[in-house]
């Protein structure tokens, strides 16, 4: 029975974490291999599950507590192409991060591997949950594991501060989400996504329904680092170990976008107009893409630079989420692979040189990793045949300004990443005249994350980088990926089919047409990559800006102050803007 696999895929990483914790203290230094094997088992379970649900949807009622007359108190797990493929992506990224960490960390720290497995179980549970309250539960479990992984270097004040900001801002968003869940339960007496959707179908979207939508989505938007809920993300990425950044940037933040779309399409689509939802995505997607791009261009701390690039690409995901489900799948998988590889290379730089400053690393990188870094930078711009470019090409069917904006965002962020790569690995551009900058975090003097300086990257570290690059490339060219993307897009956006899933039989889903490579799409991708190259080369030899540009730079750095009180203030402003967007 395929539905039996659903709880197993959630329980296995959590059980493995418990077993590893019990055995790790007795057999020191031997936890890396068991941790990797546990992730491989999870990948196998999810792969088998995906093969059974493709084109359909299966439901598992935990402990047999089934729905009766649209009501139920049991835990519901729903497996479809969207949720299972996202869970599989989380497992693959975790496997690559664990492989990279085999030689990256000085010794087998059982706490790290236990937290990673808990993190994986929470992400899979979030992707498969068919109950709004359980979405919140897995959201919180995901957050607790991520907070601890971010601040795992407790002996360093910067690590603790980054983890603290992460925890406070995300916890505030979670409380608002829980309040929204409580309002819906008070209104309907139901918590299942399908049951809530049935209760709200045909109702007028009054103030309570709109308010509950705003509150529930706030937590998901915070997790996705959508502007102005984004401030925690760069602080967390700057201090988290590079393998953890792969998970935070590659899958955890996009899961926030998944939560927003899944919640609307299943619960609110029958009551709240799609035009309101599209307007919300358009407003916040544009803000996120633009501000993320500006901040990315201003960074010299390599991990912060990559983090702000993630924020900009989350903005693009929001624009695609309005109705381009298959394109959203391509973009998500492509970005996860490429960005994960770039973060791992940043980790290698930090371990080899004890520095993560673009200026301080001038001309110090290796040629192999440099070539991969440059290729990854161009892939972020949408270079064919990487999946990011294929996902972006879906915007050809929409307003021209959206395609132009997304192409510009991709080119500018890729140009910033490429600038850093050319300077670090190939010594191009003006030699840095000084490293002092009162406004920007440089990354100078940071301690290696593995607690030791590596002479060079090991084979397992290089293999992990290569695997992630191949994921970003393969999703755009492997036969069958278009079919999976089409089925995932249909499963994510449909309303009536999901509501029908409260039955015990698989519900078929015909899928939607996935984007395919076209001449226009390929030319847009090539043009974005060429524009990114020009931006990078121009930045390498330009002189520091003065006047209005300098004032804007100072203001942006001042806003991103690092003070958690400021971040909470911006969160409340974001809730107000979200409320006005939905209530209007």
Tab-separated table of N, CA and C in Angstrom, residues 348-443:
chain	number	residue	atom	x	y	z
A	348	UNK	N	34.505	25.777	1.388
A	348	UNK	CA	35.880	25.364	1.093
A	348	UNK	C	36.831	26.546	1.236
A	349	UNK	N	36.442	27.694	0.713
A	349	UNK	CA	37.284	28.885	0.822
A	349	UNK	C	37.542	29.247	2.277
A	350	UNK	N	36.515	29.181	3.092
A	350	UNK	CA	36.663	29.532	4.498
A	350	UNK	C	37.583	28.542	5.211
A	351	UNK	N	37.458	27.275	4.876
A	351	UNK	CA	38.290	26.272	5.540
A	351	UNK	C	39.732	26.297	5.063
A	352	UNK	N	39.945	26.630	3.806
A	352	UNK	CA	41.304	26.649	3.280
A	352	UNK	C	42.070	27.915	3.665
A	353	UNK	N	41.348	29.030	3.799
A	353	UNK	CA	42.029	30.314	3.988
A	353	UNK	C	41.622	31.046	5.269
A	354	UNK	N	40.639	30.535	6.009
A	354	UNK	CA	40.197	31.222	7.213
A	354	UNK	C	39.649	32.594	6.921
A	355	UNK	N	39.044	32.772	5.746
A	355	UNK	CA	38.562	34.082	5.299
A	355	UNK	C	37.402	33.844	4.345
A	356	UNK	N	36.428	34.718	4.374
A	356	UNK	CA	35.295	34.634	3.462
A	356	UNK	C	35.028	35.997	2.834
A	357	UNK	N	36.045	36.867	2.868
A	357	UNK	CA	35.953	38.210	2.309
A	357	UNK	C	36.404	38.190	0.851
A	358	UNK	N	35.586	38.720	-0.025
A	358	UNK	CA	35.914	38.759	-1.446
A	358	UNK	C	37.245	39.456	-1.706
A	359	UNK	N	37.530	40.528	-0.977
A	359	UNK	CA	38.787	41.250	-1.167
A	359	UNK	C	39.973	40.450	-0.634
A	360	UNK	N	39.801	39.888	0.554
A	360	UNK	CA	40.905	39.163	1.173
A	360	UNK	C	41.266	37.886	0.436
A	361	UNK	N	40.326	37.321	-0.317
A	361	UNK	CA	40.568	36.082	-1.049
A	361	UNK	C	41.049	36.341	-2.477
A	362	UNK	N	41.399	37.553	-2.793
A	362	UNK	CA	41.793	37.935	-4.150
A	362	UNK	C	42.852	36.985	-4.714
A	363	UNK	N	42.482	36.258	-5.790
A	363	UNK	CA	43.416	35.388	-6.489
A	363	UNK	C	43.842	34.142	-5.746
A	364	UNK	N	43.097	33.719	-4.709
A	364	UNK	CA	43.538	32.591	-3.884
A	364	UNK	C	42.812	31.279	-4.169
A	365	UNK	N	41.762	31.303	-4.972
A	365	UNK	CA	40.969	30.101	-5.172
A	365	UNK	C	41.606	29.121	-6.132
A	366	UNK	N	41.120	27.864	-6.116
A	366	UNK	CA	41.630	26.824	-7.009
A	366	UNK	C	40.901	26.884	-8.343
A	367	UNK	N	41.530	26.361	-9.381
A	367	UNK	CA	40.979	26.468	-10.729
A	367	UNK	C	39.722	25.612	-10.907
A	368	UNK	N	39.715	24.385	-10.325
A	368	UNK	CA	38.541	23.522	-10.498
A	368	UNK	C	37.305	24.149	-9.865
A	369	UNK	N	37.426	24.521	-8.601
A	369	UNK	CA	36.283	25.131	-7.928
A	369	UNK	C	35.936	26.476	-8.553
A	370	UNK	N	36.946	27.178	-9.061
A	370	UNK	CA	36.680	28.439	-9.736
A	370	UNK	C	35.837	28.242	-10.980
A	371	UNK	N	36.149	27.203	-11.763
A	371	UNK	CA	35.365	26.930	-12.961
A	371	UNK	C	33.924	26.575	-12.601
A	372	UNK	N	33.742	25.774	-11.535
A	372	UNK	CA	32.389	25.413	-11.094
A	372	UNK	C	31.653	26.648	-10.583
A	373	UNK	N	32.362	27.520	-9.850
A	373	UNK	CA	31.745	28.726	-9.313
A	373	UNK	C	31.275	29.635	-10.457
A	374	UNK	N	32.089	29.808	-11.471
A	374	UNK	CA	31.706	30.641	-12.613
A	374	UNK	C	30.516	30.026	-13.346
A	375	UNK	N	30.554	28.704	-13.557
A	375	UNK	CA	29.438	28.032	-14.216
A	375	UNK	C	28.155	28.184	-13.406
A	376	UNK	N	28.261	28.029	-12.071
A	376	UNK	CA	27.089	28.209	-11.223
A	376	UNK	C	26.550	29.622	-11.272
A	377	UNK	N	27.436	30.602	-11.353
A	377	UNK	CA	27.006	31.999	-11.453
A	377	UNK	C	26.191	32.219	-12.714
A	378	UNK	N	26.664	31.693	-13.832
A	378	UNK	CA	25.943	31.844	-15.095
A	378	UNK	C	24.632	31.061	-15.079
A	379	UNK	N	24.614	29.925	-14.370
A	379	UNK	CA	23.372	29.166	-14.243
A	379	UNK	C	22.323	29.967	-13.490
A	380	UNK	N	22.737	30.737	-12.471
A	380	UNK	CA	21.794	31.591	-11.755
A	380	UNK	C	21.173	32.628	-12.680
A	381	UNK	N	21.892	33.024	-13.718
A	381	UNK	CA	21.359	33.986	-14.678
A	381	UNK	C	20.344	33.353	-15.619
A	382	UNK	N	20.295	32.026	-15.657
A	382	UNK	CA	19.363	31.339	-16.535
A	382	UNK	C	20.003	30.726	-17.753
A	383	UNK	N	21.318	30.500	-17.701
A	383	UNK	CA	22.029	29.939	-18.845
A	383	UNK	C	21.462	28.563	-19.201
A	384	UNK	N	21.040	28.343	-20.461
A	384	UNK	CA	20.586	27.011	-20.866
A	384	UNK	C	21.745	26.021	-20.820
A	385	UNK	N	21.492	24.749	-20.510
A	385	UNK	CA	20.183	24.144	-20.267
A	385	UNK	C	19.864	23.966	-18.784
A	386	UNK	N	20.408	24.785	-17.907
A	386	UNK	CA	20.105	24.669	-16.478
A	386	UNK	C	18.618	24.934	-16.229
A	387	UNK	N	18.061	24.267	-15.194
A	387	UNK	CA	16.626	24.296	-14.946
A	387	UNK	C	16.116	25.681	-14.570
A	388	UNK	N	16.961	26.525	-14.003
A	388	UNK	CA	16.519	27.876	-13.643
A	388	UNK	C	16.037	28.619	-14.886
A	389	UNK	N	16.794	28.519	-15.970
A	389	UNK	CA	16.386	29.179	-17.209
A	389	UNK	C	15.089	28.630	-17.753
A	390	UNK	N	14.875	27.317	-17.619
A	390	UNK	CA	13.642	26.712	-18.101
A	390	UNK	C	12.447	27.183	-17.282
A	391	UNK	N	12.633	27.292	-15.962
A	391	UNK	CA	11.544	27.805	-15.132
A	391	UNK	C	11.214	29.244	-15.449
A	392	UNK	N	12.237	30.049	-15.685
A	392	UNK	CA	12.022	31.467	-15.982
A	392	UNK	C	11.316	31.670	-17.315
A	393	UNK	N	11.513	30.746	-18.250
A	393	UNK	CA	10.935	30.915	-19.583
A	393	UNK	C	9.413	30.890	-19.569
A	394	UNK	N	8.794	30.358	-18.486
A	394	UNK	CA	7.334	30.328	-18.408
A	394	UNK	C	6.738	31.727	-18.380
A	395	UNK	N	7.514	32.709	-17.955
A	395	UNK	CA	7.016	34.080	-17.891
A	395	UNK	C	6.861	34.706	-19.269
A	396	UNK	N	7.287	33.999	-20.312
A	396	UNK	CA	7.059	34.501	-21.677
A	396	UNK	C	5.577	34.690	-21.947
A	397	UNK	N	4.754	33.855	-21.299
A	397	UNK	CA	3.315	33.910	-21.541
A	397	UNK	C	2.624	35.027	-20.768
A	398	UNK	N	3.319	35.679	-19.848
A	398	UNK	CA	2.731	36.728	-19.039
A	398	UNK	C	3.099	38.113	-19.533
A	399	UNK	N	2.879	39.127	-18.692
A	399	UNK	CA	3.242	40.495	-19.065
A	399	UNK	C	4.737	40.613	-19.362
A	400	UNK	N	5.056	41.418	-20.360
A	400	UNK	CA	6.453	41.560	-20.768
A	400	UNK	C	7.307	42.113	-19.635
A	401	UNK	N	6.727	43.026	-18.833
A	401	UNK	CA	7.527	43.663	-17.787
A	401	UNK	C	7.996	42.642	-16.749
A	402	UNK	N	7.178	41.605	-16.503
A	402	UNK	CA	7.606	40.587	-15.546
A	402	UNK	C	8.811	39.814	-16.061
A	403	UNK	N	8.774	39.445	-17.333
A	403	UNK	CA	9.902	38.719	-17.916
A	403	UNK	C	11.154	39.583	-17.905
A	404	UNK	N	11.000	40.860	-18.225
A	404	UNK	CA	12.150	41.769	-18.233
A	404	UNK	C	12.716	41.928	-16.826
A	405	UNK	N	11.817	42.091	-15.833
A	405	UNK	CA	12.281	42.273	-14.460
A	405	UNK	C	12.995	41.027	-13.949
A	406	UNK	N	12.427	39.860	-14.220
A	406	UNK	CA	13.043	38.626	-13.751
A	406	UNK	C	14.388	38.401	-14.444
A	407	UNK	N	14.451	38.705	-15.735
A	407	UNK	CA	15.724	38.571	-16.445
A	407	UNK	C	16.769	39.513	-15.858
A	408	UNK	N	16.343	40.739	-15.512
A	408	UNK	CA	17.275	41.705	-14.923
A	408	UNK	C	17.726	41.268	-13.539
A	409	UNK	N	16.792	40.782	-12.730
A	409	UNK	CA	17.133	40.303	-11.395
A	409	UNK	C	18.120	39.140	-11.481
A	410	UNK	N	17.847	38.202	-12.377
A	410	UNK	CA	18.739	37.059	-12.544
A	410	UNK	C	20.130	37.501	-12.989
A	411	UNK	N	20.174	38.440	-13.937
A	411	UNK	CA	21.461	38.898	-14.449
A	411	UNK	C	22.245	39.670	-13.398
A	412	UNK	N	21.578	40.526	-12.649
A	412	UNK	CA	22.276	41.350	-11.658
A	412	UNK	C	22.808	40.502	-10.509
A	413	UNK	N	21.992	39.597	-9.989
A	413	UNK	CA	22.471	38.750	-8.888
A	413	UNK	C	23.570	37.808	-9.377
A	414	UNK	N	23.390	37.261	-10.570
A	414	UNK	CA	24.437	36.397	-11.119
A	414	UNK	C	25.711	37.192	-11.375
A	415	UNK	N	25.559	38.449	-11.806
A	415	UNK	CA	26.729	39.291	-12.022
A	415	UNK	C	27.506	39.535	-10.741
A	416	UNK	N	26.776	39.726	-9.637
A	416	UNK	CA	27.448	39.933	-8.349
A	416	UNK	C	28.209	38.672	-7.928
A	417	UNK	N	27.580	37.507	-8.103
A	417	UNK	CA	28.244	36.249	-7.749
A	417	UNK	C	29.438	36.010	-8.670
A	418	UNK	N	29.262	36.274	-9.960
A	418	UNK	CA	30.347	36.087	-10.918
A	418	UNK	C	31.503	37.036	-10.633
A	419	UNK	N	31.193	38.255	-10.238
A	419	UNK	CA	32.241	39.219	-9.865
A	419	UNK	C	33.118	38.659	-8.759
A	420	UNK	N	32.473	38.124	-7.729
A	420	UNK	CA	33.233	37.541	-6.625
A	420	UNK	C	34.065	36.355	-7.102
A	421	UNK	N	33.476	35.514	-7.958
A	421	UNK	CA	34.208	34.353	-8.437
A	421	UNK	C	35.430	34.709	-9.265
A	422	UNK	N	35.277	35.668	-10.157
A	422	UNK	CA	36.407	36.076	-10.995
A	422	UNK	C	37.508	36.727	-10.168
A	423	UNK	N	37.117	37.477	-9.160
A	423	UNK	CA	38.117	38.132	-8.309
A	423	UNK	C	38.841	37.122	-7.436
A	424	UNK	N	38.092	36.188	-6.868
A	424	UNK	CA	38.684	35.249	-5.913
A	424	UNK	C	39.515	34.176	-6.613
A	425	UNK	N	38.959	33.586	-7.646
A	425	UNK	CA	39.604	32.409	-8.239
A	425	UNK	C	40.574	32.748	-9.366
A	426	UNK	N	40.372	33.891	-10.015
A	426	UNK	CA	41.210	34.199	-11.171
A	426	UNK	C	41.965	35.524	-11.036
A	427	UNK	N	41.781	36.207	-9.906
A	427	UNK	CA	42.537	37.425	-9.643
A	427	UNK	C	42.266	38.546	-10.629
A	428	UNK	N	41.054	38.617	-11.170
A	428	UNK	CA	40.717	39.671	-12.124
A	428	UNK	C	40.286	40.938	-11.399
A	429	UNK	N	40.416	42.067	-12.058
A	429	UNK	CA	39.966	43.334	-11.518
A	429	UNK	C	41.039	44.103	-10.797
A	430	UNK	N	40.652	45.267	-10.285
A	430	UNK	CA	41.577	46.094	-9.522
A	430	UNK	C	41.960	45.393	-8.222
A	431	UNK	N	43.238	45.301	-7.925
A	431	UNK	CA	43.617	44.740	-6.616
A	431	UNK	C	43.007	45.572	-5.496
A	432	UNK	N	42.416	44.936	-4.494
A	432	UNK	CA	41.795	45.691	-3.393
A	432	UNK	C	42.812	46.609	-2.721
A	433	UNK	N	42.416	47.864	-2.555
A	433	UNK	CA	43.327	48.842	-1.953
A	433	UNK	C	43.239	48.828	-0.433
A	434	UNK	N	42.178	48.288	0.091
A	434	UNK	CA	42.019	48.230	1.546
A	434	UNK	C	40.802	47.418	1.897
A	435	UNK	N	40.757	46.929	3.115
A	435	UNK	CA	39.653	46.066	3.525
A	435	UNK	C	38.745	46.743	4.543
A	436	UNK	N	39.078	47.937	4.953
A	436	UNK	CA	38.264	48.617	5.951
A	436	UNK	C	36.988	49.150	5.300
A	437	UNK	N	35.869	48.867	5.900
A	437	UNK	CA	34.580	49.365	5.428
A	437	UNK	C	33.634	49.353	6.622
A	438	UNK	N	33.287	50.528	7.077
A	438	UNK	CA	32.480	50.623	8.300
A	438	UNK	C	31.045	50.161	8.079
A	439	UNK	N	30.599	50.071	6.815
A	439	UNK	CA	29.204	49.761	6.553
A	439	UNK	C	28.974	48.305	6.187
A	440	UNK	N	29.954	47.658	5.597
A	440	UNK	CA	29.754	46.313	5.095
A	440	UNK	C	30.473	45.277	5.959
A	441	UNK	N	29.821	44.125	6.132
A	441	UNK	CA	30.452	43.000	6.801
A	441	UNK	C	31.393	42.340	5.815
A	442	UNK	N	32.678	42.285	6.170
A	442	UNK	CA	33.668	41.814	5.205
A	442	UNK	C	33.874	40.309	5.236
A	443	UNK	N	33.733	39.694	6.387
A	443	UNK	CA	34.049	38.268	6.504
A	443	UNK	C	35.494	38.004	6.858
